[in-house]
PDB file of C-alpha atoms in Angstrom:
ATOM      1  CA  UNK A  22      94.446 103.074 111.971  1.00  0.00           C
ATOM      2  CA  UNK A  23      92.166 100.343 110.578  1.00  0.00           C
ATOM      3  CA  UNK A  24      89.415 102.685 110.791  1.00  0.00           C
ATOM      4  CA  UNK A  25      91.475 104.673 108.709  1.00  0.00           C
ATOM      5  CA  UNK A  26      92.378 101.975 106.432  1.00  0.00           C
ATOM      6  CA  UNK A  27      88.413 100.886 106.245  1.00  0.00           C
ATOM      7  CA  UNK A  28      87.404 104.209 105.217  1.00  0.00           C
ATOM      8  CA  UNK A  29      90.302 104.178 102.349  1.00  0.00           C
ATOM      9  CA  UNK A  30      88.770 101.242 101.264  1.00  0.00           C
ATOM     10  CA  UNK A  31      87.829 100.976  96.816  1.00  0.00           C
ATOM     11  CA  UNK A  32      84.721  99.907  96.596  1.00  0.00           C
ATOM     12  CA  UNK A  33      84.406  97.881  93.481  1.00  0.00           C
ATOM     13  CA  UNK A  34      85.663  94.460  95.341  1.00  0.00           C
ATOM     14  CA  UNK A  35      83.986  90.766  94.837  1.00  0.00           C
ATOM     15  CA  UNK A  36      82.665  89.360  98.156  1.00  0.00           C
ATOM     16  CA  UNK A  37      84.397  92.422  99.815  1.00  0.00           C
ATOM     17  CA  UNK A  38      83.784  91.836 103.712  1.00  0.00           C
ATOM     18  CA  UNK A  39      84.372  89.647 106.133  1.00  0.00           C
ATOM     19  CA  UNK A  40      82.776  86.364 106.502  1.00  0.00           C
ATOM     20  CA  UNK A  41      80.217  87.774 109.720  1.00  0.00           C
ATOM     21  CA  UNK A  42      81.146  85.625 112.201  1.00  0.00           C
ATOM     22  CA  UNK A  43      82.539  82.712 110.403  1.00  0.00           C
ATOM     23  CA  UNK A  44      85.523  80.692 112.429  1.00  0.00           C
ATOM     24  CA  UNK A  45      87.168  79.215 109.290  1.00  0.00           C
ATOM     25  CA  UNK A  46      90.408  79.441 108.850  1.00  0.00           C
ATOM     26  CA  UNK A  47      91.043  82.060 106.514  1.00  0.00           C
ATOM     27  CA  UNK A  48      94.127  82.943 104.317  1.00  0.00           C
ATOM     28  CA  UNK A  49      95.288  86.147 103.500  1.00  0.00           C
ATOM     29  CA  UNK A  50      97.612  86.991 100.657  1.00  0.00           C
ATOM     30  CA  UNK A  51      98.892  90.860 100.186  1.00  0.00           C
ATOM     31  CA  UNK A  52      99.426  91.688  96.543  1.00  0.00           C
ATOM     32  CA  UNK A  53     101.580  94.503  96.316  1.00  0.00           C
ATOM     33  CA  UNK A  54     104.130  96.204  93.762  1.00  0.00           C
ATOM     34  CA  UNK A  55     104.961  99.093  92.019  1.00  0.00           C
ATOM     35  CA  UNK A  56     102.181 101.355  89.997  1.00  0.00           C
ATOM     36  CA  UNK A  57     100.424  99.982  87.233  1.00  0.00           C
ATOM     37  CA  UNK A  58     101.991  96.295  87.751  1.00  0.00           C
ATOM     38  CA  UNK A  59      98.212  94.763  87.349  1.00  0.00           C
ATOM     39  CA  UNK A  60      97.765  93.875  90.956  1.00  0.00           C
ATOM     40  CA  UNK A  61      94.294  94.405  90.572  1.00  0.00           C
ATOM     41  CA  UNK A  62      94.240  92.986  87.486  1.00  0.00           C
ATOM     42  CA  UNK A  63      95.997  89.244  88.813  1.00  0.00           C
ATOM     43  CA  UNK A  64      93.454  90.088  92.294  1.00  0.00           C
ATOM     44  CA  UNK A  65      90.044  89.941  89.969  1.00  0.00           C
ATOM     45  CA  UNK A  66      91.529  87.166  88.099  1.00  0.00           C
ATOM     46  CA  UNK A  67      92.391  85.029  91.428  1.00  0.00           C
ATOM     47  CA  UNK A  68      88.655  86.150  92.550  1.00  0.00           C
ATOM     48  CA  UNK A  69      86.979  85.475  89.254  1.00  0.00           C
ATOM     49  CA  UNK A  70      86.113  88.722  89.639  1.00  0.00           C
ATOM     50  CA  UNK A  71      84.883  90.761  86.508  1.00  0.00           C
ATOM     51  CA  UNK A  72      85.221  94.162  86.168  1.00  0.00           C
ATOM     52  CA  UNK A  73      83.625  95.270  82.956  1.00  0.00           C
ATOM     53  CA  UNK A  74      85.494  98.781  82.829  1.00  0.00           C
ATOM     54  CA  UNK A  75      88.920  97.964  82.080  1.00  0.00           C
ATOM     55  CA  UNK A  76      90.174 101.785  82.209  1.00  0.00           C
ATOM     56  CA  UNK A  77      92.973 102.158  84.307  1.00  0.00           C
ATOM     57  CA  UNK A  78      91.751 103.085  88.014  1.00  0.00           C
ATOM     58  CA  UNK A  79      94.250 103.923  90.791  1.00  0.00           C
ATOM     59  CA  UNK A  80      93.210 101.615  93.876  1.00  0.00           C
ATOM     60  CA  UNK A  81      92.631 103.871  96.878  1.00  0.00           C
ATOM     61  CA  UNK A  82      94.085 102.167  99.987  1.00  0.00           C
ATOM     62  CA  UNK A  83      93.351  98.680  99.330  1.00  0.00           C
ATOM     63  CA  UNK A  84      90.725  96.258  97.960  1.00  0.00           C
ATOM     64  CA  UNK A  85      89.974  92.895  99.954  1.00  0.00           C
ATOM     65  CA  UNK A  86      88.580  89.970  97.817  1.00  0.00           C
ATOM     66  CA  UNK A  87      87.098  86.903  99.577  1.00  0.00           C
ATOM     67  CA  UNK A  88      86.622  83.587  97.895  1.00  0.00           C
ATOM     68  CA  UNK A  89      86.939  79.660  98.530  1.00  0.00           C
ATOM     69  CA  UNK A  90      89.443  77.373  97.068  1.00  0.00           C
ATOM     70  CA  UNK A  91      88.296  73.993  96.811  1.00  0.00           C
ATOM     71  CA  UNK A  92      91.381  72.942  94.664  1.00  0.00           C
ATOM     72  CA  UNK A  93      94.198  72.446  98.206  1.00  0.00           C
ATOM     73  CA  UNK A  94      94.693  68.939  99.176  1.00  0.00           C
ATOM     74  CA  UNK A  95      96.593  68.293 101.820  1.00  0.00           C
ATOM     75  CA  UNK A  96      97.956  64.730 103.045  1.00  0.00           C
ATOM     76  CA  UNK A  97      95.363  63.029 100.649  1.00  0.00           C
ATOM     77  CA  UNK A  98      92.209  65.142 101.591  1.00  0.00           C
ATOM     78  CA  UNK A  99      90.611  68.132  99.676  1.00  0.00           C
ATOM     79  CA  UNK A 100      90.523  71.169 102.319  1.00  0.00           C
ATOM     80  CA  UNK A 101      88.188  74.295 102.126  1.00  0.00           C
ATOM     81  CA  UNK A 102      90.073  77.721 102.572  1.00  0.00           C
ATOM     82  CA  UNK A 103      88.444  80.933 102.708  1.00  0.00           C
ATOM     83  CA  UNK A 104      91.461  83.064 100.811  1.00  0.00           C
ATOM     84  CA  UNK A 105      91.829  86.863 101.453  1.00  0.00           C
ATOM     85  CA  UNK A 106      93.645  88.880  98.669  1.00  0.00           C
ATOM     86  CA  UNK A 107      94.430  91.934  99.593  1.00  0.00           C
ATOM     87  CA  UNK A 108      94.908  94.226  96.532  1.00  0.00           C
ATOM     88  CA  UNK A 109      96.758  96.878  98.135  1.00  0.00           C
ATOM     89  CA  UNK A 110      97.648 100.447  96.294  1.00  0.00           C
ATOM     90  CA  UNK A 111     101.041 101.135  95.276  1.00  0.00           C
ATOM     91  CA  UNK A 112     100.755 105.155  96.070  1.00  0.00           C
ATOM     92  CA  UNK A 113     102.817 106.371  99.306  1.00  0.00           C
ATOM     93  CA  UNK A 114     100.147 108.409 100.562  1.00  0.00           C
ATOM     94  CA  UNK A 115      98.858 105.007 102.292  1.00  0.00           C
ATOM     95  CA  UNK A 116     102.436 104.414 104.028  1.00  0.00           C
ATOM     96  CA  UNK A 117     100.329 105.011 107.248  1.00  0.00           C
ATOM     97  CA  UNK A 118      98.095 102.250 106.620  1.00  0.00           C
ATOM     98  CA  UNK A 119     100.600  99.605 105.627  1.00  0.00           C
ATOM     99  CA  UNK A 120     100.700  98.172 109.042  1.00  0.00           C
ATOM    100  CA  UNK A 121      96.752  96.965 108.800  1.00  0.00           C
ATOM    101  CA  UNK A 122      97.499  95.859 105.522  1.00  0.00           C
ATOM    102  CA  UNK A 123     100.282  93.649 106.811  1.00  0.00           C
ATOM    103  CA  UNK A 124      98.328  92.241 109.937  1.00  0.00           C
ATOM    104  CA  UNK A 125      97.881  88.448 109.939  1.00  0.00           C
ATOM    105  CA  UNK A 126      99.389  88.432 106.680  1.00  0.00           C
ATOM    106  CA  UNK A 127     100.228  85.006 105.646  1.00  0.00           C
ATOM    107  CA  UNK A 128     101.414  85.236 102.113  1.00  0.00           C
ATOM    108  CA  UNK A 129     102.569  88.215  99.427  1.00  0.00           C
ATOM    109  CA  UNK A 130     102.508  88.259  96.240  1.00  0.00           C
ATOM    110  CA  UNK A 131     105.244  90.556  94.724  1.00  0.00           C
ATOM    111  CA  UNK A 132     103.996  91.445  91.145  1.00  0.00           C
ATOM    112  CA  UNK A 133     105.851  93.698  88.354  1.00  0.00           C
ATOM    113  CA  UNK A 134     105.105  94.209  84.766  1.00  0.00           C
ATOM    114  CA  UNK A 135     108.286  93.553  82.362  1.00  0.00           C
ATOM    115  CA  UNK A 136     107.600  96.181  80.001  1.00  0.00           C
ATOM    116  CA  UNK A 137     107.428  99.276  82.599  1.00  0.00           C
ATOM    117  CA  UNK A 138     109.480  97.602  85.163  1.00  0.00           C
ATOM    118  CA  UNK A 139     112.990  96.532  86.766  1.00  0.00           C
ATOM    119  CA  UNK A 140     113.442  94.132  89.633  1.00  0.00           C
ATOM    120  CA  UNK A 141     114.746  97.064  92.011  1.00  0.00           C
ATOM    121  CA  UNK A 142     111.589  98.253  91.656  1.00  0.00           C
ATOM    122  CA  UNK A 143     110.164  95.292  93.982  1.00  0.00           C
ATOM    123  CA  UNK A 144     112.689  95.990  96.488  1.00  0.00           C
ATOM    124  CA  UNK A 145     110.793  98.861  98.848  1.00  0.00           C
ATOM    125  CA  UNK A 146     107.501  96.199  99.251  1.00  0.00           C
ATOM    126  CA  UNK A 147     109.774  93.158  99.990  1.00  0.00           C
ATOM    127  CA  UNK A 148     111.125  95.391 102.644  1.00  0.00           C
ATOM    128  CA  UNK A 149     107.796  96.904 104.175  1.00  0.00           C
ATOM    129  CA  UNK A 150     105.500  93.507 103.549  1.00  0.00           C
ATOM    130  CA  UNK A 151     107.840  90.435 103.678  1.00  0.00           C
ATOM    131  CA  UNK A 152     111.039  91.384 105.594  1.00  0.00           C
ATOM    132  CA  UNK A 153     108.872  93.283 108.444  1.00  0.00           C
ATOM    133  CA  UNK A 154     106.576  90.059 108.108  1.00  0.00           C
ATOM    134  CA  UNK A 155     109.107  87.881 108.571  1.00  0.00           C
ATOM    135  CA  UNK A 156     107.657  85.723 105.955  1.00  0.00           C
ATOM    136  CA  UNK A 157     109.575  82.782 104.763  1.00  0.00           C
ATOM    137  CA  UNK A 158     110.647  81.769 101.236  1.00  0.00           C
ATOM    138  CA  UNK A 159     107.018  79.411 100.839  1.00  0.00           C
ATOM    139  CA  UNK A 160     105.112  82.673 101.464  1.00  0.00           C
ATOM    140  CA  UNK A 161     106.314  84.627  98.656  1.00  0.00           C
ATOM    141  CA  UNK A 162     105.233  84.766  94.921  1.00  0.00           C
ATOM    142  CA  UNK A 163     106.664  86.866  92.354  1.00  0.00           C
ATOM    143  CA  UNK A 164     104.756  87.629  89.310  1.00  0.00           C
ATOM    144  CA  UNK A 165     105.879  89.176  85.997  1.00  0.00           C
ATOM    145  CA  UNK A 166     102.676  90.022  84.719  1.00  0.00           C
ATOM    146  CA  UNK A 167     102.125  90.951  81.272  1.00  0.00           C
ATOM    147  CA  UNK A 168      99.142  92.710  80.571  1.00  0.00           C
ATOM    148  CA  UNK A 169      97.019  93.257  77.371  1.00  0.00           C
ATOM    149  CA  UNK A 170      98.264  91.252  74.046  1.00  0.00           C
ATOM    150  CA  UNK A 171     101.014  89.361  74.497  1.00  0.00           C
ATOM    151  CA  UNK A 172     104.133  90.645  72.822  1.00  0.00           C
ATOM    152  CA  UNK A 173     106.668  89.930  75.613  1.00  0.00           C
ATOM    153  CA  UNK A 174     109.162  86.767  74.198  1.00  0.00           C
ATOM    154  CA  UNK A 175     110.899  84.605  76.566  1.00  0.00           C
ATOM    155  CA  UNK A 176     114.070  86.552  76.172  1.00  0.00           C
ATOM    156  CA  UNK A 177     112.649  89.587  77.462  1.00  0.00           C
ATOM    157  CA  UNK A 178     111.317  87.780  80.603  1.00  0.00           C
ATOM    158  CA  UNK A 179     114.587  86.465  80.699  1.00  0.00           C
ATOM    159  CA  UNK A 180     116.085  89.790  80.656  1.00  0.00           C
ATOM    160  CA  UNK A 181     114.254  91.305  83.779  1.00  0.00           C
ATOM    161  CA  UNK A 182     116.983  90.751  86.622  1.00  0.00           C
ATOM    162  CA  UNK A 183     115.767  90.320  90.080  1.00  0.00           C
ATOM    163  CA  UNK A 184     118.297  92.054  92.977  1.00  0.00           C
ATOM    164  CA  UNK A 185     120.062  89.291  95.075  1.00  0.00           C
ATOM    165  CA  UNK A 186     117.794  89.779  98.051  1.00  0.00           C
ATOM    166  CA  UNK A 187     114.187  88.695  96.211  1.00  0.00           C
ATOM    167  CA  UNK A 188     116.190  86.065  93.896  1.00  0.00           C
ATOM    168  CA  UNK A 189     114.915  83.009  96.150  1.00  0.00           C
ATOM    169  CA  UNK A 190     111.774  83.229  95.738  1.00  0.00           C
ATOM    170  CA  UNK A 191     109.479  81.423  93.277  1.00  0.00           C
ATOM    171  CA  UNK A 192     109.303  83.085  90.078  1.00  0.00           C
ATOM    172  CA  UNK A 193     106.418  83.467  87.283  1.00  0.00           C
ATOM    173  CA  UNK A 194     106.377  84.941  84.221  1.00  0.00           C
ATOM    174  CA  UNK A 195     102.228  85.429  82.242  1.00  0.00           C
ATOM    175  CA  UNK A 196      99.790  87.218  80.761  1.00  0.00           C
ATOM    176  CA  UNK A 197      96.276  87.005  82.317  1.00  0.00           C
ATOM    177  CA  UNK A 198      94.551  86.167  78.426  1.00  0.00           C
ATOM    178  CA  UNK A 199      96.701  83.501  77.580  1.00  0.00           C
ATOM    179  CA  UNK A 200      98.052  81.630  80.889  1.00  0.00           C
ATOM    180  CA  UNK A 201      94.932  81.441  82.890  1.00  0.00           C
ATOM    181  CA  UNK A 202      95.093  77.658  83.888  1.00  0.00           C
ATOM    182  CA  UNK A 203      98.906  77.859  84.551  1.00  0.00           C
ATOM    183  CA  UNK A 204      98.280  81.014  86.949  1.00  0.00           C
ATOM    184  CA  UNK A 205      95.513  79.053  88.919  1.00  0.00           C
ATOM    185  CA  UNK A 206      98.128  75.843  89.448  1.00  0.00           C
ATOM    186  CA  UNK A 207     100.651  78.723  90.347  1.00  0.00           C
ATOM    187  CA  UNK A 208      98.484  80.147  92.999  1.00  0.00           C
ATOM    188  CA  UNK A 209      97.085  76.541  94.412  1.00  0.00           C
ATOM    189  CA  UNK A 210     100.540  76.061  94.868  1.00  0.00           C
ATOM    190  CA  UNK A 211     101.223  78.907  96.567  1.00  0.00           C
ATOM    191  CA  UNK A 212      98.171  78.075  98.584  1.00  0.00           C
ATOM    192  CA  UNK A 213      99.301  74.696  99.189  1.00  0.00           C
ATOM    193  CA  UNK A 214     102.656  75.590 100.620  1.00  0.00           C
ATOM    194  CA  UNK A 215     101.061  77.942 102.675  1.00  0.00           C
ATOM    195  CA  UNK A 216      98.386  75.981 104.300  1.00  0.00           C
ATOM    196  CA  UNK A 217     100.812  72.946 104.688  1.00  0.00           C
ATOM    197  CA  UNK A 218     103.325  74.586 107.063  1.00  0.00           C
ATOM    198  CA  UNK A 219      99.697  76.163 109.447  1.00  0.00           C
ATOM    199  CA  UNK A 220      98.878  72.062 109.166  1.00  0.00           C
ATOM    200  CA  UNK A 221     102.109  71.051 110.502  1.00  0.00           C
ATOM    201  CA  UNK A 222     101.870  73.118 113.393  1.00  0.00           C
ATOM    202  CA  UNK A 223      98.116  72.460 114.211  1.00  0.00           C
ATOM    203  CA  UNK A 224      97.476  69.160 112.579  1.00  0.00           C
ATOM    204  CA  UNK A 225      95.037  68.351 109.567  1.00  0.00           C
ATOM    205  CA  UNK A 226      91.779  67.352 112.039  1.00  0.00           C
ATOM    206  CA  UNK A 227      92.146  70.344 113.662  1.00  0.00           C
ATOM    207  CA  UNK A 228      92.637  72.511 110.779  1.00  0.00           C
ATOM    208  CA  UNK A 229      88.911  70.266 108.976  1.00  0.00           C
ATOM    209  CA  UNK A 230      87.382  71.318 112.565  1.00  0.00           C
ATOM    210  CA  UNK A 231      87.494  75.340 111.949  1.00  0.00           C
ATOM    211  CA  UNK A 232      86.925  74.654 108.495  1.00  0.00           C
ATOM    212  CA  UNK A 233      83.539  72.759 108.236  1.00  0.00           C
ATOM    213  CA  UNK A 234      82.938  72.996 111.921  1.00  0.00           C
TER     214      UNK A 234
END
C-alpha cells in the first residue's frame, strides 16, 4: 500500500523526501478537506513553497512537504522540529491509500473554503483522519480559507456553521494574501500544542537529544 501511495505521489513538492537517515523527531500534519478548499494552497504557504503556476491542479494522491520550524519554544527553550505536511487529495479514488496517509499522523488540519463550502462538508475527513486517529482536540486545526481577493466579511465567516461533532476544535478564518503573519502564529501554535503533549511524555532533554543529536 505505501508503494502504492509512493507511486501516487505529485511531484511538484518543496523538500519532498525524507530526511535520509535523519533521527529527529519529526512532525507530521495531514491537511485534508473537501475539493478545491486550498489545501495545497495553505501546504505551499506553511512550506514557503512557491509555485509559480497558480492554475488549478488536482493533487494526485498526496504531496509531502518537509521544512524546519525554528519558531516552537517549549518550557523557555527554542526547539528544532522537522514538520511533515501532508497535502493529501480530496478525490475518493485514493480511499485505498488513506491508511498510509494517516500513519504516524500527529496533527490534521481540516480546511474548507466559505464561499464553495458548508461545515458538513468536513465531516467524512474528521471521520477517516481524526476519529480513526484518535487524535485529541490539541491536534486539530480548522481552517476557513479564503482564496484569491478578499471579499468574504466577517458575517459570512460567521455564517458558515460547523456540525456539533467538529465544533471543539480551534477555529480560523483567512485569506493567504492578507493574513500571512496571523496564519504562521496559528500554525506555531498548533505546533506548539502538539510538540508539548510528545514533551510531557518523553521529557524536553530527551526530545533536544533526537533533535540536535
Amino acid at each position: 500500500l505505501l508503494l502504492l501511495l509512493l507511486l501516487l505521489m505529485d511531484r511538484r513538492m518543496s523538500s519532498i523526501l525524507p530526511l535520509g537517515n535523519s533521527t529527529r523527531p519529526r512532525t507530521k500534519i495531514a491537511v485534508v478537506g473537501p475539493h478545491m478548499a486550498g489545501k495545497t494552497a495553505l501546504s505551499n504557504f506553511l512550506g514557503d513553497y512557491m509555485d509559480s503556476n497558480t492554475e488549478y491542479r488536482p493533487t494526485k494522491g498526496v504531496r509531502i512537504i518537509e521544512f524546519d520550524s525554528n519558531d516552537v519554544e517549549i518550557e523557555g527553550q527554542k526547539i528544532l522540529i522537522d514538520v511533515e505536511v501532508w497535502d493529501c487529495s480530496s478525490s475518493e479514488k485514493y480511499r485505498d491509500c488513506w491508511d498510509a496517509m494517516r500513519f504516524g499522523v500527529e496533527g490534521v488540519i481540516l480546511v474548507a473554503d466559505p464561499n464553495r463550502h458548508s461545515g458538513e462538508d468536513l465531516l467524512m475527513w474528521y471521520e477517516e483522519f481524526v476519529i480513526k486517529m484518535e487524535l485529541e482536540k490539541h491536534q486539530v486545526l480548522i481552517v476557513l480559507l479564503e482564496q484569491g481577493e478578499k471579499k468574504t466579511n466577517d458575517g459570512a465567516y460567521a455564517d458558515f456553521k460547523l456540525p456539533s461533532k467538529v465544533s471543539a476544535f480551534h477555529l480560523m478564518a483567512c485569506n493567504l494574501d492578507h493574513d500571512g503573519d496571523g496564519i504562521r502564529t496559528e500554525f506555531v501554535a498548533f505546533l506548539i500544542g502538539i510538540v508539548e503533549e510528545i514533551v510531557k511524555e518523553n521529557g524536553l532533554e530527551e526530545y533536544n537529544r533526537k533533535a540536535y543529536g
